[in-house]
Amino acid sequence: MSVTAQAPVSAAPAQPKTATLRYERIKPKIGARILNNKDELLHGGLGDDLRELLEIAGVLVFPAIDFTDAEQVAFTRTMGKFAPEGGDGENVTKITLDVKENPNSAEYLKGSLYWHIDGTRNDVPIRASLLSCRVPASWGGNTSVCNTYAAYDDLPEEKKAEIDNLRVLHAPWASLFYYEPEPSLAKLQGFQRVGELELPLVWKHKSGRKSLVLGCTSHHVVGIDHNKSAQLIHGLREWATSEQFTYSHEWKTGDLIIWDNTGTMHRAEAYDPNCGRMMLRTKLEGEEAFA
Ligand code: OGA
Ligand code: MN
């Protein structure tokens, strides 16, 4: 064997190798399970492919990926711009209804038990949320996600024409009544001070695709009869959250999911608030305004 034939192999510098994305779809209209391992994901080379798949599948599931806090932050950054929550920079945020663990936002998180989009108070909502499980609930506590692109696409054409240019007033105080039917006036006013925002019922994305903008912050459809308004908000929510468009994730410690916050709604399913369920969240900054 000649020396020159061997030389290129031994002289080649160690190149970080980008794995190819491996996944299986969960349902035709929602969900994909990612099969790559932790090292392949943290390498960063799969970020663009994951973003592309996220937009199609709505939710990506990483079973037993077991990221540390720092790894979840690093992985989040492979997919876009990290959106810090609270004042503590690039870190994970504890999501729990336990007031001892979460004195500031456990109350606010009660609204997460109902179908919603994160950040309907902002013109540019966050792009995606990543949620991982430290402690699963003792019972219940699945996170369910529905695909609002697919739900729009599958509407009859006459329904699309009816709703395409409607607008909905979104107000956080609307969701207060889901879990506290008789709030004090002071509490209602406190929620009302958070603000409100009129948003399109059908989001016409730059990509050309359309998705439904609904959820428990929807107060009313602007400028139409109030009975009709309630029928639209609740009828379309019932449609968008029907079995074919919905995936419900049963958590095991170490799992992580990502939902595309621009083409889905999600909610936590009921669980015992004192059971110690502990989830860790990171977010990707929004890139596109509701339009
Ligand atoms: C959220 C959220 C759902 C859950 O973190 O935005 O809605 O299952 N979480 O905890
Ligand atoms: Mn949420």
PDB file of C-alpha atoms and ligand atoms in Angstrom:
ATOM      1  CA  MET A   1       0.000   0.000   0.000  1.00  0.00           C
ATOM      2  CA  SER A   2       1.432   3.391  -0.931  1.00  0.00           C
ATOM      3  CA  VAL A   3       1.940   6.128   1.623  1.00  0.00           C
ATOM      4  CA  THR A   4       0.167   8.708  -0.542  1.00  0.00           C
ATOM      5  CA  ALA A   5      -3.014   6.620  -0.720  1.00  0.00           C
ATOM      6  CA  GLN A   6      -3.324   6.708   3.059  1.00  0.00           C
ATOM      7  CA  ALA A   7      -2.330  10.290   3.622  1.00  0.00           C
ATOM      8  CA  PRO A   8      -5.641  12.084   2.953  1.00  0.00           C
ATOM      9  CA  VAL A   9      -7.471   9.904   5.482  1.00  0.00           C
ATOM     10  CA  SER A  10      -5.071  10.364   8.377  1.00  0.00           C
ATOM     11  CA  ALA A  11      -4.502  14.061   7.609  1.00  0.00           C
ATOM     12  CA  ALA A  12      -8.190  14.990   7.454  1.00  0.00           C
ATOM     13  CA  PRO A  13      -9.155  17.210  10.428  1.00  0.00           C
ATOM     14  CA  ALA A  14     -11.990  15.943  12.619  1.00  0.00           C
ATOM     15  CA  GLN A  15     -15.094  17.585  11.106  1.00  0.00           C
ATOM     16  CA  PRO A  16     -18.244  17.952  13.228  1.00  0.00           C
ATOM     17  CA  LYS A  17     -20.727  15.856  11.318  1.00  0.00           C
ATOM     18  CA  THR A  18     -24.272  17.078  10.784  1.00  0.00           C
ATOM     19  CA  ALA A  19     -26.736  14.245  11.230  1.00  0.00           C
ATOM     20  CA  THR A  20     -29.822  14.061   9.080  1.00  0.00           C
ATOM     21  CA  LEU A  21     -33.190  14.695  10.700  1.00  0.00           C
ATOM     22  CA  ARG A  22     -34.953  11.468  11.633  1.00  0.00           C
ATOM     23  CA  TYR A  23     -38.619  11.552  12.642  1.00  0.00           C
ATOM     24  CA  GLU A  24     -41.986   9.844  12.379  1.00  0.00           C
ATOM     25  CA  ARG A  25     -45.316  11.618  12.007  1.00  0.00           C
ATOM     26  CA  ILE A  26     -47.783  11.063  14.871  1.00  0.00           C
ATOM     27  CA  LYS A  27     -51.022  11.865  13.015  1.00  0.00           C
ATOM     28  CA  PRO A  28     -51.490  13.018   9.402  1.00  0.00           C
ATOM     29  CA  LYS A  29     -52.496  16.533  10.539  1.00  0.00           C
ATOM     30  CA  ILE A  30     -50.523  17.050  13.755  1.00  0.00           C
ATOM     31  CA  GLY A  31     -47.319  16.009  15.431  1.00  0.00           C
ATOM     32  CA  ALA A  32     -43.926  14.505  14.686  1.00  0.00           C
ATOM     33  CA  ARG A  33     -41.696  12.456  16.980  1.00  0.00           C
ATOM     34  CA  ILE A  34     -37.996  13.280  16.619  1.00  0.00           C
ATOM     35  CA  LEU A  35     -35.645  10.282  16.718  1.00  0.00           C
ATOM     36  CA  ASN A  36     -32.255  12.049  16.742  1.00  0.00           C
ATOM     37  CA  ASN A  37     -30.193  11.826  19.924  1.00  0.00           C
ATOM     38  CA  LYS A  38     -29.176  14.655  22.257  1.00  0.00           C
ATOM     39  CA  ASP A  39     -25.722  15.194  20.721  1.00  0.00           C
ATOM     40  CA  GLU A  40     -27.150  15.443  17.214  1.00  0.00           C
ATOM     41  CA  LEU A  41     -29.711  18.000  18.417  1.00  0.00           C
ATOM     42  CA  LEU A  42     -27.233  20.106  20.403  1.00  0.00           C
ATOM     43  CA  HIS A  43     -24.815  20.197  17.469  1.00  0.00           C
ATOM     44  CA  GLY A  44     -27.104  22.798  15.909  1.00  0.00           C
ATOM     45  CA  GLY A  45     -26.966  21.559  12.330  1.00  0.00           C
ATOM     46  CA  LEU A  46     -30.583  20.342  12.452  1.00  0.00           C
ATOM     47  CA  GLY A  47     -32.073  23.710  13.468  1.00  0.00           C
ATOM     48  CA  ASP A  48     -33.362  24.703  10.029  1.00  0.00           C
ATOM     49  CA  ASP A  49     -34.832  21.264   9.255  1.00  0.00           C
ATOM     50  CA  LEU A  50     -36.555  21.231  12.656  1.00  0.00           C
ATOM     51  CA  ARG A  51     -38.070  24.665  12.023  1.00  0.00           C
ATOM     52  CA  GLU A  52     -39.387  23.510   8.657  1.00  0.00           C
ATOM     53  CA  LEU A  53     -40.935  20.374  10.140  1.00  0.00           C
ATOM     54  CA  LEU A  54     -42.388  22.350  13.057  1.00  0.00           C
ATOM     55  CA  GLU A  55     -44.334  24.560  10.677  1.00  0.00           C
ATOM     56  CA  ILE A  56     -45.863  21.508   9.009  1.00  0.00           C
ATOM     57  CA  ALA A  57     -46.460  19.280  12.035  1.00  0.00           C
ATOM     58  CA  GLY A  58     -47.378  22.005  14.590  1.00  0.00           C
ATOM     59  CA  VAL A  59     -45.752  20.140  17.471  1.00  0.00           C
ATOM     60  CA  LEU A  60     -42.476  18.224  17.740  1.00  0.00           C
ATOM     61  CA  VAL A  61     -41.991  15.621  20.468  1.00  0.00           C
ATOM     62  CA  PHE A  62     -38.557  14.646  21.840  1.00  0.00           C
ATOM     63  CA  PRO A  63     -39.222  11.608  24.068  1.00  0.00           C
ATOM     64  CA  ALA A  64     -36.841  11.139  27.034  1.00  0.00           C
ATOM     65  CA  ILE A  65     -34.312  13.627  25.621  1.00  0.00           C
ATOM     66  CA  ASP A  66     -33.309  14.546  29.209  1.00  0.00           C
ATOM     67  CA  PHE A  67     -31.844  17.992  28.579  1.00  0.00           C
ATOM     68  CA  THR A  68     -30.299  19.815  31.531  1.00  0.00           C
ATOM     69  CA  ASP A  69     -31.487  23.433  31.952  1.00  0.00           C
ATOM     70  CA  ALA A  70     -28.380  24.669  30.121  1.00  0.00           C
ATOM     71  CA  GLU A  71     -28.901  22.153  27.304  1.00  0.00           C
ATOM     72  CA  GLN A  72     -32.531  23.235  26.860  1.00  0.00           C
ATOM     73  CA  VAL A  73     -31.342  26.842  26.529  1.00  0.00           C
ATOM     74  CA  ALA A  74     -28.597  25.829  24.079  1.00  0.00           C
ATOM     75  CA  PHE A  75     -31.009  23.711  22.030  1.00  0.00           C
ATOM     76  CA  THR A  76     -33.577  26.535  21.940  1.00  0.00           C
ATOM     77  CA  ARG A  77     -30.886  28.766  20.438  1.00  0.00           C
ATOM     78  CA  THR A  78     -30.256  26.281  17.614  1.00  0.00           C
ATOM     79  CA  MET A  79     -33.803  27.001  16.375  1.00  0.00           C
ATOM     80  CA  GLY A  80     -33.982  30.792  16.456  1.00  0.00           C
ATOM     81  CA  LYS A  81     -33.626  33.811  18.710  1.00  0.00           C
ATOM     82  CA  PHE A  82     -34.024  33.078  22.416  1.00  0.00           C
ATOM     83  CA  ALA A  83     -36.872  35.075  23.999  1.00  0.00           C
ATOM     84  CA  PRO A  84     -35.974  35.664  27.659  1.00  0.00           C
ATOM     85  CA  GLU A  85     -38.849  35.562  30.166  1.00  0.00           C
ATOM     86  CA  GLY A  86     -38.827  37.634  33.322  1.00  0.00           C
ATOM     87  CA  GLY A  87     -35.649  39.371  34.312  1.00  0.00           C
ATOM     88  CA  ASP A  88     -33.209  36.510  34.449  1.00  0.00           C
ATOM     89  CA  GLY A  89     -31.818  36.489  30.912  1.00  0.00           C
ATOM     90  CA  GLU A  90     -31.399  33.271  28.962  1.00  0.00           C
ATOM     91  CA  ASN A  91     -32.792  30.736  31.391  1.00  0.00           C
ATOM     92  CA  VAL A  92     -35.604  28.228  31.769  1.00  0.00           C
ATOM     93  CA  THR A  93     -38.903  29.346  33.353  1.00  0.00           C
ATOM     94  CA  LYS A  94     -40.683  27.132  35.886  1.00  0.00           C
ATOM     95  CA  ILE A  95     -44.245  26.295  34.844  1.00  0.00           C
ATOM     96  CA  THR A  96     -46.297  24.978  37.769  1.00  0.00           C
ATOM     97  CA  LEU A  97     -49.608  25.758  39.447  1.00  0.00           C
ATOM     98  CA  ASP A  98     -47.878  25.303  42.822  1.00  0.00           C
ATOM     99  CA  VAL A  99     -47.929  28.763  44.478  1.00  0.00           C
ATOM    100  CA  LYS A 100     -44.957  27.840  46.706  1.00  0.00           C
ATOM    101  CA  GLU A 101     -42.795  27.269  43.615  1.00  0.00           C
ATOM    102  CA  ASN A 102     -44.313  29.983  41.481  1.00  0.00           C
ATOM    103  CA  PRO A 103     -45.679  32.769  43.733  1.00  0.00           C
ATOM    104  CA  ASN A 104     -45.927  35.328  40.902  1.00  0.00           C
ATOM    105  CA  SER A 105     -47.500  33.476  38.037  1.00  0.00           C
ATOM    106  CA  ALA A 106     -49.270  30.364  39.406  1.00  0.00           C
ATOM    107  CA  GLU A 107     -52.527  32.370  39.365  1.00  0.00           C
ATOM    108  CA  TYR A 108     -52.011  33.532  35.789  1.00  0.00           C
ATOM    109  CA  LEU A 109     -51.202  29.964  34.666  1.00  0.00           C
ATOM    110  CA  LYS A 110     -54.728  28.815  35.568  1.00  0.00           C
ATOM    111  CA  GLY A 111     -55.713  30.199  32.164  1.00  0.00           C
ATOM    112  CA  SER A 112     -53.329  27.685  30.539  1.00  0.00           C
ATOM    113  CA  LEU A 113     -55.865  24.930  31.311  1.00  0.00           C
ATOM    114  CA  TYR A 114     -57.973  26.279  28.433  1.00  0.00           C
ATOM    115  CA  TRP A 115     -57.108  26.384  24.720  1.00  0.00           C
ATOM    116  CA  HIS A 116     -54.915  29.390  23.979  1.00  0.00           C
ATOM    117  CA  ILE A 117     -52.110  30.952  21.964  1.00  0.00           C
ATOM    118  CA  ASP A 118     -49.179  32.360  23.961  1.00  0.00           C
ATOM    119  CA  GLY A 119     -48.907  36.140  23.820  1.00  0.00           C
ATOM    120  CA  THR A 120     -52.110  37.396  22.168  1.00  0.00           C
ATOM    121  CA  ARG A 121     -51.351  40.692  23.904  1.00  0.00           C
ATOM    122  CA  ASN A 122     -48.518  41.350  21.470  1.00  0.00           C
ATOM    123  CA  ASP A 123     -48.694  42.218  17.778  1.00  0.00           C
ATOM    124  CA  VAL A 124     -45.811  39.807  17.245  1.00  0.00           C
ATOM    125  CA  PRO A 125     -46.503  36.681  19.322  1.00  0.00           C
ATOM    126  CA  ILE A 126     -43.646  34.360  20.206  1.00  0.00           C
ATOM    127  CA  ARG A 127     -42.643  31.950  17.432  1.00  0.00           C
ATOM    128  CA  ALA A 128     -42.576  28.769  19.512  1.00  0.00           C
ATOM    129  CA  SER A 129     -42.481  27.453  23.070  1.00  0.00           C
ATOM    130  CA  LEU A 130     -40.363  24.545  24.299  1.00  0.00           C
ATOM    131  CA  LEU A 131     -41.679  22.711  27.348  1.00  0.00           C
ATOM    132  CA  SER A 132     -39.863  19.926  29.189  1.00  0.00           C
ATOM    133  CA  CYS A 133     -40.973  17.759  32.072  1.00  0.00           C
ATOM    134  CA  ARG A 134     -39.142  17.540  35.406  1.00  0.00           C
ATOM    135  CA  VAL A 135     -42.029  16.074  37.420  1.00  0.00           C
ATOM    136  CA  PRO A 136     -45.170  14.717  35.722  1.00  0.00           C
ATOM    137  CA  ALA A 137     -48.596  15.212  37.316  1.00  0.00           C
ATOM    138  CA  SER A 138     -49.969  12.517  39.637  1.00  0.00           C
ATOM    139  CA  TRP A 139     -53.021  12.341  37.346  1.00  0.00           C
ATOM    140  CA  GLY A 140     -53.991  14.261  34.178  1.00  0.00           C
ATOM    141  CA  GLY A 141     -51.639  17.069  33.172  1.00  0.00           C
ATOM    142  CA  ASN A 142     -51.125  16.096  29.527  1.00  0.00           C
ATOM    143  CA  THR A 143     -50.340  19.010  27.238  1.00  0.00           C
ATOM    144  CA  SER A 144     -52.560  19.052  24.187  1.00  0.00           C
ATOM    145  CA  VAL A 145     -51.831  20.939  20.959  1.00  0.00           C
ATOM    146  CA  CYS A 146     -54.070  21.453  17.905  1.00  0.00           C
ATOM    147  CA  ASN A 147     -53.089  22.491  14.386  1.00  0.00           C
ATOM    148  CA  THR A 148     -54.890  25.716  13.422  1.00  0.00           C
ATOM    149  CA  TYR A 149     -53.411  25.736   9.892  1.00  0.00           C
ATOM    150  CA  ALA A 150     -54.944  22.338   9.167  1.00  0.00           C
ATOM    151  CA  ALA A 151     -58.208  23.310  10.872  1.00  0.00           C
ATOM    152  CA  TYR A 152     -58.497  26.367   8.622  1.00  0.00           C
ATOM    153  CA  ASP A 153     -57.523  24.456   5.460  1.00  0.00           C
ATOM    154  CA  ASP A 154     -60.203  21.818   6.037  1.00  0.00           C
ATOM    155  CA  LEU A 155     -63.080  24.281   6.514  1.00  0.00           C
ATOM    156  CA  PRO A 156     -65.695  24.376   3.736  1.00  0.00           C
ATOM    157  CA  GLU A 157     -64.973  27.159   1.219  1.00  0.00           C
ATOM    158  CA  GLU A 158     -68.139  29.077   2.154  1.00  0.00           C
ATOM    159  CA  LYS A 159     -67.093  29.123   5.825  1.00  0.00           C
ATOM    160  CA  LYS A 160     -63.649  30.415   4.860  1.00  0.00           C
ATOM    161  CA  ALA A 161     -65.273  33.214   2.830  1.00  0.00           C
ATOM    162  CA  GLU A 162     -67.526  34.078   5.787  1.00  0.00           C
ATOM    163  CA  ILE A 163     -64.707  34.409   8.321  1.00  0.00           C
ATOM    164  CA  ASP A 164     -61.676  35.482   6.275  1.00  0.00           C
ATOM    165  CA  ASN A 165     -61.893  39.188   7.101  1.00  0.00           C
ATOM    166  CA  LEU A 166     -63.412  39.078  10.591  1.00  0.00           C
ATOM    167  CA  ARG A 167     -61.588  40.478  13.602  1.00  0.00           C
ATOM    168  CA  VAL A 168     -61.715  39.379  17.240  1.00  0.00           C
ATOM    169  CA  LEU A 169     -61.061  41.357  20.408  1.00  0.00           C
ATOM    170  CA  HIS A 170     -58.631  39.413  22.613  1.00  0.00           C
ATOM    171  CA  ALA A 171     -58.480  40.301  26.304  1.00  0.00           C
ATOM    172  CA  PRO A 172     -56.763  38.375  29.110  1.00  0.00           C
ATOM    173  CA  TRP A 173     -59.706  39.183  31.378  1.00  0.00           C
ATOM    174  CA  ALA A 174     -61.958  37.085  29.128  1.00  0.00           C
ATOM    175  CA  SER A 175     -60.006  33.990  30.227  1.00  0.00           C
ATOM    176  CA  LEU A 176     -60.363  34.900  33.925  1.00  0.00           C
ATOM    177  CA  PHE A 177     -64.043  33.858  33.815  1.00  0.00           C
ATOM    178  CA  TYR A 178     -63.107  30.335  32.646  1.00  0.00           C
ATOM    179  CA  TYR A 179     -61.733  29.472  36.086  1.00  0.00           C
ATOM    180  CA  GLU A 180     -63.171  32.192  38.322  1.00  0.00           C
ATOM    181  CA  PRO A 181     -66.775  32.939  37.408  1.00  0.00           C
ATOM    182  CA  GLU A 182     -67.300  35.533  40.170  1.00  0.00           C
ATOM    183  CA  PRO A 183     -64.083  37.575  40.510  1.00  0.00           C
ATOM    184  CA  SER A 184     -63.963  40.676  42.694  1.00  0.00           C
ATOM    185  CA  LEU A 185     -64.232  43.996  40.885  1.00  0.00           C
ATOM    186  CA  ALA A 186     -60.633  44.773  41.901  1.00  0.00           C
ATOM    187  CA  LYS A 187     -59.389  41.529  40.347  1.00  0.00           C
ATOM    188  CA  LEU A 188     -61.347  42.121  37.141  1.00  0.00           C
ATOM    189  CA  GLN A 189     -59.930  45.635  36.892  1.00  0.00           C
ATOM    190  CA  GLY A 190     -56.432  44.287  37.529  1.00  0.00           C
ATOM    191  CA  PHE A 191     -56.787  41.898  34.590  1.00  0.00           C
ATOM    192  CA  GLN A 192     -58.321  44.644  32.442  1.00  0.00           C
ATOM    193  CA  ARG A 193     -55.288  46.854  33.040  1.00  0.00           C
ATOM    194  CA  VAL A 194     -53.173  44.211  31.296  1.00  0.00           C
ATOM    195  CA  GLY A 195     -54.764  45.469  28.072  1.00  0.00           C
ATOM    196  CA  GLU A 196     -56.557  44.080  25.034  1.00  0.00           C
ATOM    197  CA  LEU A 197     -55.854  43.726  21.334  1.00  0.00           C
ATOM    198  CA  GLU A 198     -57.958  43.336  18.196  1.00  0.00           C
ATOM    199  CA  LEU A 199     -56.605  40.522  16.034  1.00  0.00           C
ATOM    200  CA  PRO A 200     -57.636  38.912  12.732  1.00  0.00           C
ATOM    201  CA  LEU A 201     -59.665  35.703  13.140  1.00  0.00           C
ATOM    202  CA  VAL A 202     -57.760  34.307  10.154  1.00  0.00           C
ATOM    203  CA  TRP A 203     -54.014  34.978  10.175  1.00  0.00           C
ATOM    204  CA  LYS A 204     -52.728  35.476   6.627  1.00  0.00           C
ATOM    205  CA  HIS A 205     -49.082  34.525   6.978  1.00  0.00           C
ATOM    206  CA  LYS A 206     -46.266  35.846   4.783  1.00  0.00           C
ATOM    207  CA  SER A 207     -45.797  32.252   3.601  1.00  0.00           C
ATOM    208  CA  GLY A 208     -49.262  32.379   2.010  1.00  0.00           C
ATOM    209  CA  ARG A 209     -50.713  29.900   4.517  1.00  0.00           C
ATOM    210  CA  LYS A 210     -53.614  30.778   6.813  1.00  0.00           C
ATOM    211  CA  SER A 211     -54.330  29.773  10.409  1.00  0.00           C
ATOM    212  CA  LEU A 212     -57.135  30.423  12.906  1.00  0.00           C
ATOM    213  CA  VAL A 213     -56.518  32.820  15.806  1.00  0.00           C
ATOM    214  CA  LEU A 214     -58.765  31.733  18.679  1.00  0.00           C
ATOM    215  CA  GLY A 215     -58.488  30.663  22.306  1.00  0.00           C
ATOM    216  CA  CYS A 216     -59.771  31.628  25.744  1.00  0.00           C
ATOM    217  CA  THR A 217     -58.610  35.225  25.342  1.00  0.00           C
ATOM    218  CA  SER A 218     -61.156  35.691  22.503  1.00  0.00           C
ATOM    219  CA  HIS A 219     -63.810  38.067  23.839  1.00  0.00           C
ATOM    220  CA  HIS A 220     -65.997  38.781  20.815  1.00  0.00           C
ATOM    221  CA  VAL A 221     -65.981  39.056  17.042  1.00  0.00           C
ATOM    222  CA  VAL A 222     -66.014  42.744  16.192  1.00  0.00           C
ATOM    223  CA  GLY A 223     -69.106  44.254  14.586  1.00  0.00           C
ATOM    224  CA  ILE A 224     -71.478  41.280  14.438  1.00  0.00           C
ATOM    225  CA  ASP A 225     -74.444  40.027  16.487  1.00  0.00           C
ATOM    226  CA  HIS A 226     -73.275  38.779  19.910  1.00  0.00           C
ATOM    227  CA  ASN A 227     -74.977  35.384  19.596  1.00  0.00           C
ATOM    228  CA  LYS A 228     -73.372  34.831  16.209  1.00  0.00           C
ATOM    229  CA  SER A 229     -70.035  36.018  17.631  1.00  0.00           C
ATOM    230  CA  ALA A 230     -70.138  33.430  20.448  1.00  0.00           C
ATOM    231  CA  GLN A 231     -71.146  30.703  17.976  1.00  0.00           C
ATOM    232  CA  LEU A 232     -68.174  31.511  15.752  1.00  0.00           C
ATOM    233  CA  ILE A 233     -65.636  31.646  18.597  1.00  0.00           C
ATOM    234  CA  HIS A 234     -66.830  28.437  20.251  1.00  0.00           C
ATOM    235  CA  GLY A 235     -67.836  26.579  17.097  1.00  0.00           C
ATOM    236  CA  LEU A 236     -64.455  27.176  15.456  1.00  0.00           C
ATOM    237  CA  ARG A 237     -62.670  26.228  18.693  1.00  0.00           C
ATOM    238  CA  GLU A 238     -64.658  22.991  18.814  1.00  0.00           C
ATOM    239  CA  TRP A 239     -63.694  22.293  15.167  1.00  0.00           C
ATOM    240  CA  ALA A 240     -60.002  23.185  15.557  1.00  0.00           C
ATOM    241  CA  THR A 241     -59.633  21.047  18.690  1.00  0.00           C
ATOM    242  CA  SER A 242     -61.382  17.972  17.279  1.00  0.00           C
ATOM    243  CA  GLU A 243     -59.513  14.649  17.317  1.00  0.00           C
ATOM    244  CA  GLN A 244     -58.021  14.850  13.803  1.00  0.00           C
ATOM    245  CA  PHE A 245     -56.207  18.160  14.492  1.00  0.00           C
ATOM    246  CA  THR A 246     -55.169  17.443  18.096  1.00  0.00           C
ATOM    247  CA  TYR A 247     -52.284  15.661  19.816  1.00  0.00           C
ATOM    248  CA  SER A 248     -52.258  15.111  23.589  1.00  0.00           C
ATOM    249  CA  HIS A 249     -48.834  14.442  25.122  1.00  0.00           C
ATOM    250  CA  GLU A 250     -48.686  12.196  28.153  1.00  0.00           C
ATOM    251  CA  TRP A 251     -45.556  13.342  29.995  1.00  0.00           C
ATOM    252  CA  LYS A 252     -42.681  11.298  31.288  1.00  0.00           C
ATOM    253  CA  THR A 253     -39.758  12.930  33.096  1.00  0.00           C
ATOM    254  CA  GLY A 254     -37.180  14.107  30.534  1.00  0.00           C
ATOM    255  CA  ASP A 255     -39.594  14.566  27.588  1.00  0.00           C
ATOM    256  CA  LEU A 256     -39.588  17.859  25.675  1.00  0.00           C
ATOM    257  CA  ILE A 257     -42.107  19.226  23.186  1.00  0.00           C
ATOM    258  CA  ILE A 258     -42.069  22.316  20.936  1.00  0.00           C
ATOM    259  CA  TRP A 259     -45.225  23.879  19.578  1.00  0.00           C
ATOM    260  CA  ASP A 260     -45.394  26.359  16.706  1.00  0.00           C
ATOM    261  CA  ASN A 261     -47.199  29.184  18.501  1.00  0.00           C
ATOM    262  CA  THR A 262     -48.150  30.782  15.174  1.00  0.00           C
ATOM    263  CA  GLY A 263     -50.164  27.826  13.846  1.00  0.00           C
ATOM    264  CA  THR A 264     -51.471  25.987  16.897  1.00  0.00           C
ATOM    265  CA  MET A 265     -53.384  26.374  20.154  1.00  0.00           C
ATOM    266  CA  HIS A 266     -52.452  24.434  23.281  1.00  0.00           C
ATOM    267  CA  ARG A 267     -53.553  23.803  26.847  1.00  0.00           C
ATOM    268  CA  ALA A 268     -52.609  21.848  29.936  1.00  0.00           C
ATOM    269  CA  GLU A 269     -55.190  19.181  30.760  1.00  0.00           C
ATOM    270  CA  ALA A 270     -56.595  19.263  34.326  1.00  0.00           C
ATOM    271  CA  TYR A 271     -54.307  18.088  37.145  1.00  0.00           C
ATOM    272  CA  ASP A 272     -53.939  18.396  40.907  1.00  0.00           C
ATOM    273  CA  PRO A 273     -52.275  21.826  41.441  1.00  0.00           C
ATOM    274  CA  ASN A 274     -50.534  20.527  44.567  1.00  0.00           C
ATOM    275  CA  CYS A 275     -49.078  17.351  43.032  1.00  0.00           C
ATOM    276  CA  GLY A 276     -45.677  18.879  42.240  1.00  0.00           C
ATOM    277  CA  ARG A 277     -46.012  18.862  38.423  1.00  0.00           C
ATOM    278  CA  MET A 278     -42.989  20.837  37.275  1.00  0.00           C
ATOM    279  CA  MET A 279     -42.312  21.879  33.693  1.00  0.00           C
ATOM    280  CA  LEU A 280     -39.524  24.044  32.296  1.00  0.00           C
ATOM    281  CA  ARG A 281     -40.195  26.441  29.461  1.00  0.00           C
ATOM    282  CA  THR A 282     -38.084  28.365  26.976  1.00  0.00           C
ATOM    283  CA  LYS A 283     -39.353  30.451  24.082  1.00  0.00           C
ATOM    284  CA  LEU A 284     -38.317  31.567  20.622  1.00  0.00           C
ATOM    285  CA  GLU A 285     -38.822  35.207  19.799  1.00  0.00           C
ATOM    286  CA  GLY A 286     -41.652  36.081  17.409  1.00  0.00           C
ATOM    287  CA  GLU A 287     -40.829  36.828  13.802  1.00  0.00           C
ATOM    288  CA  GLU A 288     -44.165  37.733  12.223  1.00  0.00           C
ATOM    289  CA  ALA A 289     -47.003  40.043  13.315  1.00  0.00           C
ATOM    290  CA  PHE A 290     -50.627  38.862  13.302  1.00  0.00           C
ATOM    291  CA  ALA A 291     -52.007  40.034   9.962  1.00  0.00           C
TER     292      ALA A 291
HETATM  293  C1  OGA B   1     -47.357  27.323  28.605  1.00  0.00           C
HETATM  294  C2  OGA B   1     -48.498  26.389  28.712  1.00  0.00           C
HETATM  295  C3  OGA B   1     -49.110  24.111  29.216  1.00  0.00           C
HETATM  296  C4  OGA B   1     -48.729  23.025  30.191  1.00  0.00           C
HETATM  297  O1  OGA B   1     -46.318  27.069  29.232  1.00  0.00           O
HETATM  298  O2  OGA B   1     -47.493  28.328  27.881  1.00  0.00           O
HETATM  299  O3  OGA B   1     -49.564  26.690  28.260  1.00  0.00           O
HETATM  300  O4  OGA B   1     -49.059  21.867  29.923  1.00  0.00           O
HETATM  301  N1  OGA B   1     -48.239  25.210  29.304  1.00  0.00           N
HETATM  302  O5  OGA B   1     -48.136  23.350  31.236  1.00  0.00           O
HETATM  303 MN    MN B   2     -49.366  28.590  27.032  1.00  0.00          MN
END
